[in-house]
Structures are given as C-alpha cells and as structure tokens.
Coordinates of C-alpha atoms and ligand atoms in Angstrom, one line a residue:
M1 CA 13.8 -7.3 -18.5
D2 CA 10.9 -6.1 -16.2
Q3 CA 11.2 -6.7 -12.5
L4 CA 8.6 -7.8 -9.9
Y5 CA 9.4 -6.9 -6.3
L6 CA 7.6 -8.9 -3.6
E7 CA 7.6 -8.5 0.1
I8 CA 9.0 -11.3 2.3
E9 CA 9.9 -11.8 6.0
I10 CA 12.3 -14.5 6.8
S11 CA 11.8 -15.9 10.3
T12 CA 14.0 -18.6 11.9
Q13 CA 12.8 -20.4 15.0
N14 CA 14.3 -23.6 16.4
A15 CA 16.5 -24.0 13.3
E16 CA 13.4 -23.9 11.1
T17 CA 13.1 -21.1 8.6
T18 CA 9.7 -19.8 7.5
I19 CA 9.2 -17.4 4.6
Y20 CA 6.2 -15.1 5.0
T21 CA 4.7 -12.7 2.5
S22 CA 1.9 -10.1 2.6
V23 CA -1.5 -10.8 1.1
S24 CA -0.8 -8.3 -1.7
S25 CA 2.6 -9.7 -2.6
F26 CA 1.0 -13.2 -2.5
L27 CA -1.5 -12.2 -5.1
A28 CA 1.2 -10.8 -7.4
L29 CA 3.2 -14.1 -7.0
Y30 CA 0.1 -16.1 -7.6
T31 CA -0.6 -14.1 -10.8
Y32 CA 3.0 -14.5 -11.9
R33 CA 2.7 -18.3 -11.4
Y34 CA -0.6 -18.4 -13.3
L35 CA 1.1 -16.7 -16.2
N36 CA 3.6 -19.6 -16.1
E37 CA 6.5 -17.6 -14.8
P38 CA 7.0 -15.4 -17.9
K39 CA 10.5 -15.1 -19.2
N40 CA 10.2 -11.3 -19.6
I41 CA 9.8 -10.7 -15.9
Q42 CA 12.3 -11.3 -13.1
V43 CA 11.0 -11.9 -9.6
N44 CA 12.9 -10.3 -6.7
F45 CA 12.2 -10.5 -3.0
V46 CA 12.5 -7.6 -0.6
A47 CA 13.2 -8.7 3.0
T48 CA 11.3 -6.5 5.4
K49 CA 9.1 -6.6 8.5
I50 CA 5.6 -7.3 7.3
E51 CA 3.2 -5.1 9.1
S52 CA -0.1 -6.7 8.7
G53 CA -1.3 -10.3 8.2
K54 CA 1.5 -12.5 7.0
I55 CA 1.0 -15.5 4.9
A56 CA 3.5 -18.5 5.2
L57 CA 4.8 -19.5 1.8
R58 CA 5.6 -23.1 0.8
S59 CA 9.2 -22.1 0.1
S60 CA 10.2 -25.6 -1.3
Q61 CA 8.2 -24.4 -4.3
L62 CA 10.3 -21.3 -4.7
R63 CA 13.8 -22.6 -4.6
R64 CA 14.7 -21.2 -8.0
E65 CA 13.5 -17.7 -7.1
L66 CA 14.5 -17.5 -3.4
T67 CA 18.2 -17.3 -3.9
D68 CA 20.4 -14.7 -2.2
Q69 CA 21.0 -13.0 -5.5
H70 CA 17.3 -12.2 -5.7
I71 CA 16.8 -11.1 -2.1
T72 CA 17.3 -7.4 -1.1
C73 CA 16.9 -5.9 2.3
R74 CA 14.4 -3.0 2.1
E75 CA 16.5 -0.6 4.1
A76 CA 19.6 -1.3 2.1
A77 CA 17.8 -1.3 -1.3
K78 CA 19.7 0.8 -3.8
L79 CA 16.6 1.4 -5.8
P80 CA 14.7 4.4 -4.2
A81 CA 11.4 3.1 -5.5
I82 CA 11.7 0.1 -3.2
R83 CA 11.8 2.4 -0.2
D84 CA 9.2 4.8 -1.6
L85 CA 6.4 2.6 -2.6
R86 CA 4.3 -0.1 -0.9
L87 CA 5.2 -3.6 -2.2
P88 CA 4.5 -5.4 -4.5
I89 CA 6.1 -3.2 -7.1
Y90 CA 6.4 -3.7 -10.9
E91 CA 9.3 -2.1 -12.6
K92 CA 8.5 -1.5 -16.3
D93 CA 11.2 -0.8 -18.9
G94 CA 13.6 0.2 -16.1
N95 CA 12.0 3.6 -15.6
T96 CA 8.4 3.3 -14.4
F97 CA 7.4 1.8 -11.0
I98 CA 3.9 0.6 -10.5
A99 CA 2.3 0.0 -7.1
G100 CA -1.1 -1.2 -6.0
T101 CA -2.2 -4.9 -6.0
C102 CA -4.6 -4.6 -9.0
A103 CA -2.3 -2.3 -11.0
V104 CA 0.7 -4.7 -10.5
C105 CA -1.3 -7.8 -11.4
R106 CA -2.8 -6.1 -14.4
E107 CA 0.7 -5.1 -15.6
L108 CA 2.0 -8.6 -15.2
I109 CA -0.8 -9.7 -17.6
A110 CA -0.6 -6.6 -19.9
R111 CA 3.1 -7.3 -20.6
Q112 CA 2.4 -10.7 -22.0
P113 CA 2.7 -11.1 -25.8
N114 CA 0.1 -13.9 -25.7
T115 CA -3.2 -12.3 -26.7
E116 CA -5.2 -15.2 -25.0
L117 CA -3.6 -14.3 -21.6
R118 CA -4.3 -10.6 -22.2
K119 CA -8.0 -11.5 -22.4
L120 CA -7.8 -11.8 -18.6
L121 CA -7.9 -8.0 -18.6
G122 CA -11.5 -8.1 -19.9
F123 CA -13.4 -5.9 -22.3
K124 CA -11.1 -3.1 -23.7
E125 CA -8.5 -4.4 -21.1
S126 CA -10.4 -2.4 -18.5
C127 CA -11.0 -4.9 -15.7
L128 CA -9.9 -3.5 -12.3
L129 CA -8.4 -0.5 -14.1
A130 CA -10.2 2.2 -12.1
P131 CA -8.6 3.0 -8.8
S132 CA -10.1 1.7 -5.6
E133 CA -11.4 5.1 -4.4
A134 CA -13.4 5.4 -7.6
S135 CA -14.6 1.8 -8.1
I136 CA -16.4 -0.4 -5.6
W137 CA -15.3 -3.4 -7.6
T138 CA -11.5 -2.6 -7.4
R139 CA -12.0 -1.7 -3.8
F140 CA -13.6 -5.0 -3.1
C141 CA -10.8 -7.0 -4.8
E142 CA -7.9 -4.9 -3.8
V143 CA -8.9 -3.7 -0.3
D144 CA -11.9 -5.3 1.3
V145 CA -11.2 -9.0 0.7
V146 CA -7.5 -8.5 1.2
D147 CA -8.2 -6.9 4.6
V148 CA -10.2 -9.9 5.7
V149 CA -7.5 -12.3 4.7
S150 CA -4.9 -10.1 6.4
R151 CA -6.9 -10.0 9.6
L152 CA -7.4 -13.8 9.5
H153 CA -3.6 -14.1 9.4
E154 CA -3.3 -11.8 12.4
G155 CA -5.4 -14.3 14.4
L156 CA -8.9 -13.0 13.9
L157 CA -11.4 -15.6 15.0
L158 CA -14.7 -15.4 13.1
K159 CA -18.0 -15.5 14.8
A160 CA -19.8 -14.5 11.7
V161 CA -19.1 -15.0 8.0
P162 CA -17.3 -11.9 6.8
D163 CA -19.5 -9.3 5.1
E164 CA -17.4 -9.6 2.0
V165 CA -18.4 -13.3 1.5
V166 CA -22.1 -12.3 1.7
R167 CA -21.6 -9.3 -0.7
F168 CA -19.9 -11.6 -3.2
E169 CA -22.7 -14.1 -3.1
Q170 CA -25.3 -11.4 -3.6
H171 CA -23.2 -9.9 -6.4
M172 CA -23.2 -13.3 -8.2
N173 CA -27.0 -13.2 -7.9
E174 CA -27.4 -9.8 -9.6
P175 CA -28.0 -9.4 -13.3
V176 CA -24.8 -9.5 -15.3
R177 CA -23.5 -6.1 -16.3
M178 CA -21.3 -6.1 -19.2
H179 CA -20.7 -3.7 -22.1
N180 CA -21.7 -6.0 -25.0
I181 CA -24.5 -7.8 -23.1
Y182 CA -27.1 -7.6 -26.0
K183 CA -24.6 -9.1 -28.5
Q184 CA -23.9 -11.9 -26.0
A185 CA -27.6 -12.5 -25.4
R186 CA -28.3 -12.7 -29.1
E187 CA -25.5 -15.1 -29.7
Q188 CA -26.5 -17.3 -26.8
A189 CA -30.2 -17.3 -27.8
N190 CA -29.4 -18.1 -31.4
Q191 CA -27.2 -21.1 -30.9
T192 CA -28.3 -24.7 -30.9
E193 CA -27.1 -27.0 -28.1
N194 CA -24.1 -28.2 -30.1
G195 CA -23.0 -24.6 -30.7
A196 CA -24.2 -24.3 -34.3
K197 CA -26.1 -21.1 -35.4
I198 CA -29.9 -21.2 -35.7
K199 CA -31.3 -20.6 -39.2
R200 CA -32.0 -16.9 -39.9
K201 CA -35.8 -17.2 -40.1
H202 CA -36.0 -18.8 -36.6
R203 CA -33.6 -16.3 -34.9
V204 CA -34.8 -14.6 -31.7
Q205 CA -34.7 -10.8 -31.9
I206 CA -33.1 -9.1 -28.9
D207 CA -32.3 -5.4 -28.9
G208 CA -31.8 -2.6 -26.5
R209 CA -35.6 -2.4 -25.7
T210 CA -35.4 -5.7 -23.8
P211 CA -34.7 -5.0 -20.1
K212 CA -31.3 -6.3 -19.1
E213 CA -32.8 -8.2 -16.2
Q214 CA -34.7 -10.3 -18.8
L215 CA -31.7 -11.4 -20.8
L216 CA -30.8 -15.0 -19.8
I217 CA -27.2 -14.2 -19.0
E218 CA -26.0 -15.3 -15.6
H219 CA -22.8 -14.9 -13.8
R220 CA -20.5 -17.8 -14.6
F221 CA -17.5 -15.8 -13.4
A222 CA -17.1 -12.8 -11.2
E223 CA -17.6 -10.3 -14.1
G224 CA -20.1 -12.3 -16.1
I225 CA -19.4 -14.9 -18.6
S226 CA -15.6 -14.6 -19.1
F227 CA -12.8 -15.6 -16.8
T228 CA -10.9 -12.4 -15.9
I229 CA -8.2 -11.1 -13.6
A230 CA -11.0 -10.5 -11.0
D231 CA -11.5 -14.3 -10.7
L232 CA -7.8 -14.8 -10.6
I233 CA -7.5 -12.5 -7.6
L234 CA -10.7 -13.4 -5.8
Y235 CA -10.3 -17.2 -6.1
P236 CA -7.3 -17.7 -3.7
L237 CA -8.6 -15.0 -1.4
L238 CA -12.1 -16.5 -1.0
R239 CA -10.7 -20.0 -0.8
I240 CA -8.6 -18.9 2.1
V241 CA -11.5 -17.1 3.8
F242 CA -13.7 -20.3 3.5
Q243 CA -10.9 -22.3 5.1
H244 CA -11.6 -20.1 8.2
C245 CA -15.4 -20.5 7.9
G246 CA -15.8 -24.1 9.0
Q247 CA -18.6 -25.8 7.0
M248 CA -20.2 -22.6 5.7
L249 CA -19.6 -23.0 1.9
P250 CA -22.9 -24.9 1.2
H251 CA -24.7 -21.8 2.6
F252 CA -23.3 -19.8 -0.4
P253 CA -24.4 -21.8 -3.4
L254 CA -23.5 -19.3 -6.0
T255 CA -20.0 -18.9 -4.6
S256 CA -19.7 -22.7 -4.4
T257 CA -20.7 -23.0 -8.0
W258 CA -18.3 -20.3 -9.0
F259 CA -15.4 -22.2 -7.3
S260 CA -16.5 -25.4 -9.2
E261 CA -16.7 -23.5 -12.5
I262 CA -13.2 -22.2 -12.0
D263 CA -11.8 -25.6 -11.0
S264 CA -13.3 -27.2 -14.1
F265 CA -12.4 -24.3 -16.3
D266 CA -8.8 -24.1 -15.2
G267 CA -7.4 -26.5 -12.5
T268 CA -4.2 -24.5 -12.2
C269 CA -5.9 -21.9 -9.9
A270 CA -6.4 -24.5 -7.2
K271 CA -3.0 -26.0 -7.9
I272 CA -1.1 -22.8 -7.6
L273 CA -2.8 -22.0 -4.3
G274 CA -1.8 -25.5 -3.0
D275 CA 1.7 -25.0 -4.2
L276 CA 2.3 -21.7 -2.6
Y277 CA 0.1 -21.3 0.4
V278 CA 0.6 -23.0 3.8
P279 CA -2.8 -23.2 5.4
Q280 CA -3.1 -22.1 8.9
A281 CA -3.9 -24.6 11.6
A282 CA -7.8 -24.8 11.6
S283 CA -8.8 -22.1 14.0
Q284 CA -12.5 -22.5 13.4
G285 CA -14.4 -25.4 15.0
E286 CA -17.3 -27.2 13.5
E287 CA -19.6 -24.5 14.9
L288 CA -21.7 -22.8 12.2
L289 CA -21.1 -19.1 11.9
S290 CA -23.8 -16.5 11.7
I291 CA -24.5 -14.8 8.3
P292 CA -24.7 -11.0 8.4
D293 CA -27.3 -9.0 6.5
C294 CA -25.9 -7.0 3.6
D295 CA -27.6 -5.0 0.8
A296 CA -28.2 -6.9 -2.4
T297 CA -26.1 -5.0 -4.9
S298 CA -23.9 -5.6 -7.8
L299 CA -20.3 -4.9 -6.8
Y300 CA -19.2 -3.6 -10.1
K301 CA -22.0 -1.2 -10.6
A302 CA -20.7 2.4 -10.5
D303 CA -21.3 3.7 -7.0
P304 CA -23.7 6.6 -7.6
K305 CA -22.6 8.1 -4.3
R306 CA -19.0 8.3 -5.2
Y307 CA -19.1 9.0 -8.9
K308 CA -21.8 11.6 -9.1
P309 CA -21.7 13.7 -6.0
R310 CA -24.1 16.1 -7.7
N311 CA -26.7 13.4 -7.9
R312 CA -26.2 12.6 -4.3
I313 CA -26.1 15.8 -2.3
Y314 CA -29.2 17.8 -2.8
T315 CA -28.1 20.8 -0.9
S316 CA -30.8 23.3 -0.2
Q317 CA -30.1 27.0 0.4
A318 CA -31.5 26.6 4.0
E319 CA -28.9 23.9 4.8
V320 CA -26.1 26.1 3.5
D321 CA -27.3 29.1 5.4
L322 CA -27.5 27.0 8.6
A323 CA -24.0 25.6 8.1
L324 CA -22.7 29.1 7.4
A325 CA -24.4 30.5 10.6
K326 CA -22.7 27.8 12.7
L327 CA -19.3 28.8 11.3
S328 CA -19.9 32.5 12.3
E329 CA -19.3 31.4 15.9
L330 CA -15.6 31.0 15.0
Q331 CA -15.4 34.7 14.0
L332 CA -13.0 33.9 11.2
V333 CA -12.6 36.0 8.1
F334 CA -12.8 33.7 5.1
S335 CA -10.9 35.2 2.3
T336 CA -7.8 34.4 0.2
D337 CA -5.2 37.1 0.4
S338 CA -4.2 38.5 -2.9
E339 CA -1.0 40.1 -1.8
H340 CA 1.2 37.1 -2.0
T341 CA 2.4 36.4 -5.4
Y342 CA 4.7 33.8 -6.8
G343 CA 5.0 36.2 -9.7
Q344 CA 5.7 35.5 -13.2
Q345 CA 9.1 34.7 -14.4
T346 CA 9.7 34.3 -18.1
I347 CA 9.6 30.7 -19.1
D348 CA 10.6 29.8 -22.6
W349 CA 7.6 27.6 -23.3
Q350 CA 8.7 26.9 -26.9
K351 CA 11.8 25.3 -25.5
I352 CA 9.9 23.3 -22.9
E353 CA 7.0 22.1 -24.9
P354 CA 7.9 22.3 -28.6
T355 CA 6.1 19.2 -29.7
H356 CA 3.3 19.6 -27.2
A357 CA 2.5 23.2 -28.1
K358 CA 2.4 22.3 -31.8
S359 CA 0.2 19.2 -31.4
S360 CA -1.9 20.5 -28.5
A361 CA -5.6 20.2 -28.9
L362 CA -6.0 23.1 -26.5
P363 CA -7.1 26.5 -28.0
Q364 CA -4.4 29.1 -27.6
E365 CA -6.3 30.9 -24.8
R366 CA -6.6 27.8 -22.7
L367 CA -2.9 26.9 -23.4
E368 CA -2.0 30.4 -22.1
R369 CA -4.1 29.9 -19.0
K370 CA -2.6 26.5 -18.3
R371 CA 0.9 28.1 -18.5
Q372 CA -0.1 30.8 -16.1
Q373 CA -1.3 28.2 -13.6
L374 CA 2.0 26.3 -14.0
E375 CA 4.1 29.3 -13.6
N376 CA 2.5 30.2 -10.3
M377 CA 2.9 26.6 -9.0
A378 CA 6.5 26.2 -10.2
N379 CA 7.5 29.6 -8.7
A380 CA 6.0 28.8 -5.4
V381 CA 7.8 25.4 -5.3
V382 CA 11.1 27.1 -6.3
S383 CA 10.7 29.5 -3.4
L384 CA 10.7 26.6 -1.0
A385 CA 13.3 24.3 -2.6
Q386 CA 16.8 23.5 -1.6
P387 CA 19.4 21.7 -3.7
G388 CA 19.1 17.9 -3.3
D389 CA 15.4 18.1 -2.3
R390 CA 13.0 15.3 -3.3
I391 CA 9.9 17.0 -4.7
V392 CA 6.7 15.0 -5.5
D393 CA 4.2 16.2 -8.2
F394 CA 1.2 14.3 -6.9
C395 CA -1.6 13.6 -9.5
S396 CA 0.8 14.8 -12.1
G397 CA -1.5 14.0 -15.1
T398 CA 0.8 14.3 -18.2
G399 CA 3.5 15.9 -16.1
H400 CA 3.3 19.6 -17.1
L401 CA 4.3 20.8 -13.6
A402 CA 6.8 18.1 -12.9
I403 CA 8.7 18.8 -16.1
L404 CA 8.8 22.5 -15.4
L405 CA 10.2 21.8 -11.9
A406 CA 12.7 19.3 -13.3
L407 CA 14.0 22.0 -15.6
K408 CA 14.0 24.8 -13.0
L409 CA 15.5 22.7 -10.3
P410 CA 18.2 20.5 -11.9
L411 CA 19.7 19.6 -8.5
C412 CA 16.5 18.3 -7.1
T413 CA 14.8 14.9 -7.8
I414 CA 11.3 15.2 -9.2
I415 CA 8.9 12.3 -8.5
V416 CA 6.2 12.3 -11.1
M417 CA 3.2 10.4 -9.6
E418 CA 0.0 9.6 -11.4
N419 CA -2.3 6.6 -11.4
K420 CA -3.2 6.7 -15.1
S421 CA -0.7 4.8 -17.1
F422 CA -1.4 6.7 -20.3
S423 CA -0.9 10.1 -18.7
L424 CA 2.3 9.0 -17.0
A425 CA 3.6 7.6 -20.3
Q426 CA 3.0 11.1 -21.9
A427 CA 5.0 12.7 -19.1
Q428 CA 7.9 10.2 -19.6
K429 CA 7.9 10.9 -23.3
R430 CA 8.3 14.6 -22.7
A431 CA 11.0 14.1 -20.1
L432 CA 12.9 12.0 -22.6
E433 CA 12.6 14.6 -25.4
L434 CA 14.0 17.2 -23.0
E435 CA 16.7 14.8 -21.9
L436 CA 15.8 15.3 -18.2
S437 CA 17.7 12.9 -15.9
N438 CA 16.2 14.1 -12.5
C439 CA 12.7 12.6 -12.9
V440 CA 11.4 9.3 -11.6
F441 CA 8.0 8.0 -12.5
Y442 CA 5.6 6.3 -10.1
Q443 CA 2.3 4.9 -11.5
C444 CA 0.2 4.5 -8.3
N445 CA -2.4 6.0 -6.1
I446 CA -1.1 8.7 -3.6
D447 CA -1.7 6.3 -0.7
Y448 CA 0.9 3.8 -2.1
F449 CA 3.7 6.3 -1.6
V450 CA 5.4 5.7 1.7
G451 CA 8.8 7.4 1.1
R452 CA 10.4 10.6 2.4
F453 CA 10.2 13.8 0.5
D454 CA 10.8 17.5 1.1
I455 CA 8.1 19.3 -1.0
G456 CA 4.7 18.0 -2.2
A457 CA 2.9 19.8 -5.0
S458 CA -0.4 19.2 -6.6
L459 CA -2.2 21.1 -9.3
H460 CA -5.9 20.4 -9.4
A461 CA -5.8 17.1 -7.6
C462 CA -9.5 16.2 -7.6
G463 CA -11.5 16.6 -4.4
T464 CA -10.3 14.5 -1.5
A465 CA -7.0 13.8 -3.4
T466 CA -5.7 17.3 -2.3
D467 CA -6.4 16.3 1.4
I468 CA -4.6 13.0 0.9
V469 CA -1.6 15.0 -0.6
L470 CA -1.6 17.3 2.5
Q471 CA -1.8 14.2 4.8
Q472 CA 1.3 12.8 2.9
C473 CA 3.1 16.1 3.4
R474 CA 2.4 16.1 7.2
R475 CA 3.6 12.5 7.4
S476 CA 6.9 13.5 5.8
V477 CA 7.0 17.0 7.4
A478 CA 7.4 18.3 3.8
H479 CA 6.5 21.8 2.6
F480 CA 3.6 21.9 0.2
V481 CA 2.2 23.9 -2.7
C482 CA -1.4 22.8 -3.6
C483 CA -4.0 24.3 -5.9
P484 CA -7.2 22.3 -5.2
C485 CA -10.3 21.6 -7.3
C486 CA -13.6 19.6 -7.4
Y487 CA -14.7 20.8 -4.0
G488 CA -18.1 19.3 -4.6
S489 CA -16.8 15.8 -4.7
L490 CA -15.1 15.9 -1.3
Q491 CA -16.0 12.7 0.5
P492 CA -14.9 11.3 3.8
M493 CA -12.7 8.2 3.4
P494 CA -11.4 5.7 5.9
H495 CA -8.3 7.9 6.5
I496 CA -9.8 11.4 5.8
S497 CA -12.7 12.9 7.7
Y498 CA -14.3 16.3 7.3
P499 CA -14.1 18.9 8.7
L500 CA -10.3 18.7 8.8
S501 CA -9.3 21.2 11.4
Q502 CA -10.0 21.0 15.1
R503 CA -11.5 24.5 15.0
F504 CA -14.0 23.6 12.3
Q505 CA -14.8 20.3 14.0
R506 CA -16.0 22.2 17.1
V507 CA -18.9 23.9 15.2
L508 CA -19.6 21.9 12.0
S509 CA -20.8 18.3 11.4
T510 CA -19.6 16.3 8.4
N511 CA -22.9 17.0 6.6
D512 CA -22.7 20.8 7.3
Y513 CA -19.2 20.7 5.8
L514 CA -20.3 18.7 2.7
Y515 CA -23.1 21.3 2.1
I516 CA -20.5 24.0 2.1
A517 CA -18.1 22.0 -0.1
H518 CA -20.8 21.2 -2.6
T519 CA -21.7 24.9 -2.8
A520 CA -18.0 25.7 -3.4
D521 CA -18.3 24.1 -6.8
Q522 CA -20.7 26.9 -7.9
A523 CA -17.7 29.2 -8.1
H524 CA -17.9 29.5 -11.8
E525 CA -16.2 32.3 -13.7
M526 CA -18.4 35.5 -13.5
G527 CA -20.2 36.3 -16.7
T528 CA -20.2 32.7 -18.1
T529 CA -23.5 31.2 -19.3
N530 CA -26.1 30.2 -16.7
C531 CA -24.0 31.9 -14.0
K532 CA -25.9 34.0 -11.4
P533 CA -23.6 36.5 -9.7
E534 CA -25.0 35.8 -6.2
T535 CA -24.5 32.0 -6.7
T536 CA -21.0 32.6 -7.8
L537 CA -20.2 34.8 -4.9
Q538 CA -21.6 32.2 -2.5
G539 CA -19.5 29.6 -4.3
L540 CA -16.4 31.7 -3.9
Q541 CA -17.1 32.2 -0.2
C542 CA -17.5 28.4 0.3
M543 CA -14.3 27.7 -1.6
S544 CA -12.5 30.1 0.8
I545 CA -14.1 28.3 3.8
V546 CA -12.9 24.8 2.6
D547 CA -9.4 26.1 2.0
T548 CA -9.3 27.9 5.3
D549 CA -10.1 24.6 7.0
R550 CA -7.1 23.1 5.1
K551 CA -5.0 26.0 6.2
L552 CA -6.0 25.7 9.8
Q553 CA -5.4 21.9 9.8
S554 CA -1.9 22.4 8.5
E555 CA -1.2 25.2 11.0
E556 CA -2.4 23.0 13.8
A557 CA 0.3 20.5 12.6
G558 CA 3.1 23.1 12.7
Y559 CA 3.0 24.7 9.3
Q560 CA 3.0 28.4 8.4
V561 CA 0.5 28.6 5.6
I562 CA -0.3 31.2 3.0
L563 CA -3.7 30.9 1.3
T564 CA -3.6 33.1 -1.8
R565 CA -4.7 33.0 -5.4
L566 CA -3.0 32.3 -8.7
K567 CA -2.2 35.3 -10.8
P568 CA -3.9 36.4 -13.0
E569 CA -6.9 35.2 -11.1
Q570 CA -8.8 34.4 -14.3
C571 CA -6.3 31.7 -15.2
T572 CA -8.7 29.2 -13.7
P573 CA -11.9 29.4 -11.6
K574 CA -10.3 27.0 -9.1
N575 CA -7.4 29.5 -8.5
H576 CA -6.7 29.0 -4.8
L577 CA -3.1 28.4 -3.8
L578 CA -2.1 26.9 -0.5
V579 CA 1.6 27.2 0.3
G580 CA 2.8 25.6 3.5
R581 CA 6.2 25.8 5.1
F582 CA 6.8 23.4 8.0
V583 CA 8.1 25.4 10.9
K584 CA 7.8 23.4 14.1
Q585 CA 7.2 20.0 15.5
N586 CA 4.1 20.2 17.8
Ligands
LIG601 C1 -7.4 17.2 -13.0 S1 -6.1 16.2 -13.3 C2 -4.7 17.3 -13.0 C3 -3.5 16.8 -13.7 C4 -2.3 17.8 -13.6 N1 -1.9 18.0 -12.3 C5 -2.5 19.1 -14.3 O1 -2.8 20.0 -13.7 O2 -2.5 19.0 -15.6 C6 -6.0 15.1 -11.9 C7 -5.1 13.9 -12.1 O3 -5.0 13.3 -10.8 C8 -5.0 11.9 -11.0 N2 -5.5 11.3 -9.8 C9 -6.7 11.4 -9.2 N3 -6.7 10.7 -8.0 C10 -5.5 10.2 -7.8 C11 -4.9 9.4 -6.8 N4 -5.6 9.0 -5.7 N5 -3.6 9.0 -7.0 C12 -2.9 9.3 -8.1 N6 -3.4 10.1 -9.1 C13 -4.7 10.5 -9.0 C14 -6.0 11.7 -12.2 O4 -5.7 10.5 -12.9 C15 -5.7 12.9 -13.1 O5 -4.7 12.7 -14.0

C-alpha cells in the first residue's frame, strides 16, 4: 500500500492538546479527504517542530488516523526519506518518495483507479505538472499563496489585501487558455439551451482564424471550464486568506463567483475545510484593506522571461565588452585547466546497459560521447568517495550516472533525484534489471531535499540548477562533482543571486553577469553549422568566467576546487567539470 507522510506538531498547554500541521501537509490531507480517504493509501503523521506558519487541525475529525501506531517522530524515523525530504511525502510502491506540495497532491489523484477522479489532473493529466521554477502557475499554487497562508498563521496582520488575491482576480478576468479551446468553443456555440446539438445547416463555424479573445469561453474554474486540482488546492487557501481580509470579498467579484461555482459544483470542498481547519481568532477588524496594483496577466501563461531566455536578453556586443572590461580589474585568468583528468577506466557498458544500448534511440557516436561524459563524472566521484558515503545524483534524468556510481561504489548509498516521474521510473527500471540494492529514488525538486549527504554530483543540471546543487553541497559540507550546462538560462531566484562569489560581486552587477552568462551559450562546437570561430571563442571565455565564479564562491566557503574539462573535450560542448573537496570550516 502507498503511504502519505504528513507533518504535525503536538502541543499540550493547560492539559489541552492541539495538533498543528504545515500549510503544505494540510493541502495533502485536504486532497486525501477529497478523494474520500482512498483505501490504497495509508496516512502517517510525522511529529516534528513546524518551522513556518502552523495550522491548527480539528483533531476530533482525525481520531481514526491520529493513533500512536501512525505517528512517528521525525528524528527517530527509520525511513531515511522522512529525514531527507520536506514533508509532505508520498511513498509510491515502497521504493519512490515524492516531495513537493503539487507533486504529492497530483500523485494522490493519479493513483486512483477511478477515471472521473483522475480528470482532476486536467488535459493530458498535466495540470500543475511543471515544477514551480518553470511555471508561474505551479509557483502561484505551490509557493506564493502557500506563503501568504503561512505568514497569516505566523501572526501577519494585513494592511492591504495580499497581491496573490489581486493576481488571482485578474487571472480569472483573462481569456481562458486551454489546449482544446476551439473544440470547446464550437461545442458551446452549437448547443441549444437544453444541451441538444444545433442542426448542421445552422451551425456556427469557429476555427483557428478566430482570435482566442473572441471565443465566448470564460473562466468558470481556475484553469477554464473544468474543475481541476488547481481549484482543489486554491479553494481552501483563498478561503483562509479571505477570513483574514475582513469584508473584502465583494471587491473581488470574479473570485467570489468562483467560490460560489465550486460550492454549488461540489459542496465537499467547503465541508472538508470546515471539518479539518480551526479558524484563527479574527485578527482583522471591520476596517477595509487597501487593494494593491498588480499587472493584469494570466497566471498560467508561460512566463516568457523564464522559459525563453533567448527571447528576453538581447545582449549586445557592447554590453558584453563593458562587462568583460569591468572583470579585468580582478586580474584573474579565466581558463579551465586541462591537466587534471579523471581518466578513463574501462567500463563494461554492455553489462551495465544491455537493454538500453540495444533499444537506445541515440546514434552510436552520441552514445559513445555520453559514455565518455559519464566515465569522467563517475571517476571524479570515485576519487572522493569513502565506504558508507551517501552520494546524491541531482537532476539524474534517467539515472545514467547514478547507476554507474551504484555499480562502482557498492558500499555507498546512491540517491537518485529527479523531478520528472517518467525519467525516474526509467532509472528505477534499470536499477532493478541490474539488481542494485544501494539506490534510493526521490522524485522532487532539488530544493525539497533537506537531508545530509557526503558527495553531490550533477551532470548537465540546467542553468541555475547547478547553483542550487552547489548550494545544497555547501549546506551539507559535501564534496561535489558538477558538469554545468544552459549558461544562457541562468536567472536569479529568491535563494540564488548572481554574481555568486564576493570577488565578482565587487565589480559586476547582476545584469553584467547575465550578459556574460548569455554569451557563454555561444560556445558551440567549432566547425558546426552557423558557427563563427570568434563567437565560439568568446562563448568559451564566458563559460570559463561563469565557472570561475562558481569555483571562487566554493573556495570562499572552504572548498578546494579544480575546474577542468571532460576528456576527450569533444564529448560535449558543455564540458566543464568542477570538482570540489571540502577542506575547512570558515
Ligand atoms: C539535461 S537533463 C540531464 C539528465 C542527466 N543528468 C544526464 O546527464 O543524462 C537535466 C535533468 O534535470 C532535471 N531537473 C531540472 N531542474 C530540476 C530541479 N530543480 N530539480 C530536480 N530535477 C531537475 C530535468 O527534469 C532533467 O531530467
């Protein structure tokens, strides 16, 4: 049976016990209840100290679940995943652990045999599938509104309606964006009031030439016309936010109509909230709150800034030259040494990947180059590893590196971490074929990992992901082996700012840095189509600059770092290798 692990804090004062949970665990419990407590999932509680915004639970409603047998203490948990990942956690088939609010709630639904329930996952089951750093919509549901509710439970007193409320109202006013919108519009336009189809000769023609804004389809629910997991998550959160906003709901007519739609569509949403949530004493008086200004945008439109950095940064050569001139003050030599090698050892690929090699869609030459990349990475990790180490392959994809490490280091535990369920399932399949027993599988974003580990590795973790991996390694004072890629998509995030090192920060602004990072993506292989040698050379120089900044940042944190290149260097244009050994506590 699958397991759901939720965070609770048990507090006893004046002989009265209150059970608190975090906002994220509350949402998972809410979803579990909405699914009518499915028999194929067991709920477990993990007693811990909740760090931000605790929600009091109506524990009389949880008598059946809140028994000693189903409560574990986090520190004493036998299952490493409970200590390694942020709660809530979903354990699938006893061997995959999923973290992240939307991923957990999605999995609760995806595991239901009832196809009607699975429709909550939306078109092609893709609702809230993209990770929060790639999708504004997931970020809104999983981070932004959750943060507001957390802060309200930490005692935040509102003077203005939170931005998130205004953003949601504006989103509901935007044209509906859905994949099959023309089909929906035709069906809607060609139905009589009682739902019968209009005769063929009277049918209205709607095709792709009609601007989407002119289709008479409006938001009934958060993603358009169907009730989805996004409504399920946002309903309790926004209801709680409005409990803190005094009499402000009438100022948000579209949100108010959305609440009413959901209440009439499915009354259980309100009921579950009432059953589980203990409202806080009214902290807001009758005073009206101010309403902030926010840009009118659809929340589930792809963020052009995040998705297509090339569309966003129009780096001119003058800007690059200026940024490079500023760097010259540091009198650093930007190059990757080519001395260090984590040389080739013979790996029996036929043994490791028999089925993969046969069924691989990769041409032989690419397969060969991938193997060369993996050999360099694996050998560098082996040079740092000790028996008993916990080694994380961050952004593992289908687990090529992790599997190699598991074979080469049988006395170490290899944590295979990837946020795409399909890729992780492939990795698991191969580990099973090879009868590996030293791998554990975490389906989550890098940020959801909070455990201790000894070595962090990442091969071509895209853009900022490499910097999040390095941040994780510093947190756990772990050694690292990273081969970065996608320099052009580096973007500051709430917990990552550029430049990274103090030395670079002294001379470069964030924008200067991004011009250089953008230029680094021009490091194509020499001699390929459309490739000008001077552009490639500049790209290579900028790649070295970005990775030197990474090296300096790690050195400032007590690491000894080697910045070298994979061998043979042609095995990938993104061939830089950063190997860091933690040597001293600053
Ligand atoms: C370019 S692929 C590399 C895969 C693998 N390391 C390899 O070399 O074959 C990058 C992988 O990182 C995953 N990824 C990107 N950002 C992530 C994040 N924040 N957390 C977890 N995985 C992430 C993507 O899903 C993708 O599978």
